[in-house]
Coordinates of C-alpha atoms in Angstrom, one line a residue:
M1429 CA 35.9 62.3 67.2
E1430 CA 32.8 62.5 65.1
V1431 CA 32.5 60.0 62.3
T1432 CA 29.7 58.9 59.9
G1433 CA 28.9 55.2 59.6
I1434 CA 29.3 53.5 56.3
K1435 CA 28.3 50.0 57.5
D1436 CA 25.9 48.8 60.2
I1437 CA 28.0 47.2 62.9
T1438 CA 28.4 47.1 66.7
I1439 CA 32.0 47.4 68.0
E1440 CA 33.0 46.5 71.6
T1441 CA 36.3 47.9 72.9
G1442 CA 36.4 46.2 76.3
K1443 CA 34.3 48.6 78.4
D1444 CA 32.6 50.6 75.6
V1445 CA 30.2 49.5 72.9
Y1446 CA 29.7 51.6 69.7
T1447 CA 26.7 50.9 67.5
I1448 CA 27.5 52.2 64.1
K1449 CA 24.7 52.8 61.6
S1450 CA 25.1 53.7 58.0
E1451 CA 24.8 57.5 57.3
K1452 CA 24.5 58.2 61.1
N1453 CA 27.0 60.3 63.1
I1454 CA 28.7 58.9 66.2
D1455 CA 31.4 60.1 68.5
M1456 CA 34.3 57.8 69.3
P1457 CA 38.0 58.0 70.3
E1458 CA 40.4 59.1 67.7
W1459 CA 42.4 55.8 67.6
L1460 CA 39.2 53.8 67.0
A1461 CA 37.9 56.2 64.3
L1462 CA 41.2 56.0 62.4
F1463 CA 41.2 52.2 62.6
L1464 CA 37.6 51.9 61.5
E1465 CA 38.1 54.3 58.6
E1466 CA 40.9 52.2 57.3
E1467 CA 38.6 49.2 57.5
G1468 CA 35.9 51.1 55.5
I1469 CA 33.4 51.1 58.4
V1470 CA 33.2 54.8 59.1
K1471 CA 34.2 58.1 57.5
I1472 CA 35.9 60.7 59.6
K1473 CA 34.4 64.2 59.2
I1474 CA 36.8 66.7 57.7
Y1475 CA 36.5 70.4 57.5
D1476 CA 37.1 72.7 54.5
N1477 CA 38.6 76.2 54.4
K1478 CA 35.1 77.9 54.8
Y1479 CA 34.8 76.2 58.2
Y1480 CA 38.1 77.6 59.4
Q1481 CA 37.4 81.0 58.0
R1482 CA 34.2 81.2 60.1
I1483 CA 36.2 80.3 63.2
I1484 CA 38.8 83.0 62.3
L1485 CA 36.0 85.6 61.9
E1486 CA 34.6 84.6 65.3
E1487 CA 38.0 84.8 66.9
K1488 CA 38.7 88.2 65.4
K1489 CA 35.4 89.8 66.5
D1490 CA 35.5 88.6 70.1
R1491 CA 38.1 89.7 72.5
K1492 CA 37.6 86.4 74.4
L1493 CA 39.0 83.1 73.3
S1494 CA 36.4 81.2 71.4
S1495 CA 35.8 77.6 72.4
L1496 CA 37.1 74.8 70.3
D1497 CA 36.3 71.1 70.4
E1498 CA 38.8 69.0 72.4
D1499 CA 39.9 67.2 69.2
F1500 CA 40.1 70.4 67.1
Y1501 CA 43.8 70.0 66.2
E1502 CA 43.5 66.3 65.5
L1503 CA 40.7 67.0 63.1
A1504 CA 42.6 69.8 61.5
E1505 CA 45.6 67.5 60.9
I1506 CA 43.3 64.8 59.4
S1507 CA 41.6 67.5 57.2
L1508 CA 45.0 68.7 56.0
K1509 CA 46.0 65.1 55.1
K1510 CA 42.8 64.4 53.2
T1511 CA 42.3 67.7 51.5
D1512 CA 43.1 67.9 47.8
P1513 CA 46.6 69.3 47.3
K1514 CA 45.2 72.2 45.2
H1515 CA 43.2 73.4 48.3
R1516 CA 45.7 72.4 51.0
K1517 CA 47.6 75.7 50.8
K1518 CA 44.5 77.8 51.6
L1519 CA 43.8 75.5 54.5
V1520 CA 47.3 75.8 55.8
I1521 CA 47.2 79.6 55.6
S1522 CA 43.8 79.7 57.4
L1523 CA 45.0 77.4 60.2
K1524 CA 48.2 79.4 60.7
E1525 CA 46.2 82.6 61.0
L1526 CA 43.8 81.0 63.5
I1527 CA 46.7 79.6 65.6
D1528 CA 48.4 83.0 65.6
L1529 CA 45.2 84.7 66.8
R1530 CA 44.7 82.1 69.5
V1531 CA 48.4 82.2 70.7
R1532 CA 48.1 85.9 71.2
K1533 CA 45.0 85.5 73.3
L1534 CA 46.5 82.5 75.2
T1535 CA 49.5 84.6 76.1
Q1536 CA 47.3 87.4 77.5
L1537 CA 45.3 84.9 79.5
A1538 CA 48.5 83.3 80.8
I1539 CA 49.6 86.7 82.1
Q1540 CA 46.3 86.9 84.0
N1541 CA 46.8 83.3 85.2
A1542 CA 43.2 82.6 84.0
E1543 CA 41.6 79.2 84.2
I1544 CA 40.3 78.3 80.8
K1545 CA 39.0 75.3 78.9
I1546 CA 41.0 74.7 75.8
P1547 CA 42.1 71.7 73.6
H1548 CA 44.9 69.6 74.9
R1549 CA 47.5 70.9 72.5
E1550 CA 46.8 74.4 73.5
R1551 CA 46.8 73.4 77.2
I1552 CA 50.4 72.3 76.9
L1553 CA 51.5 75.6 75.4
Y1554 CA 49.3 77.6 77.8
N1555 CA 50.8 75.8 80.9
R1556 CA 54.4 76.4 79.6
I1557 CA 53.7 80.1 79.0
R1558 CA 52.0 80.5 82.3
E1559 CA 54.9 78.8 84.2
D1560 CA 57.5 80.9 82.3
I1561 CA 55.7 84.1 83.2
K1562 CA 55.4 83.1 86.8
N1563 CA 59.1 82.3 87.0
W1564 CA 60.1 85.5 85.2
F1565 CA 58.0 87.6 87.7
A1566 CA 59.6 85.7 90.6
D1567 CA 63.0 86.4 89.3
V1568 CA 62.3 90.1 88.7
E1569 CA 60.7 90.5 92.2
G1570 CA 63.8 88.9 93.7
M1571 CA 65.8 91.8 92.2
F1572 CA 63.5 94.3 94.0
D1573 CA 63.8 92.4 97.3
G1574 CA 67.6 92.7 97.2
D1575 CA 68.1 88.9 97.0
R1576 CA 70.5 89.3 94.2
V1577 CA 72.4 92.4 95.1

């Protein structure tokens, strides 16, 4: 998860070392970013409605599924929590529209049994849809083979 340093500090997490510099961006695991933000050491980057509208336009104009960062949904959730309540409704509407567009494309790709790179939350849905479609086809084909007559 991308964060911006507020203080200069080096953090060791066992095997990893993170050198945080004021006003500099650094990538770190979500759990660490959330903890360090609470401590006032970093600021997690949040996105506004304009950012999500750009992604929606990209998703609409291309028949292919656009790529999203692995932590897209985690950042969307954080952005929703941190957005001023006056602007949150627009953000929710945009995110729902984007998710709707992506679920349609994911379903089509699942029918094709395509291998794709998507965020973890979408991967869970995609694998479920793909497995259900595979089972459904196997069931219907069993009807044609006379297994159920």
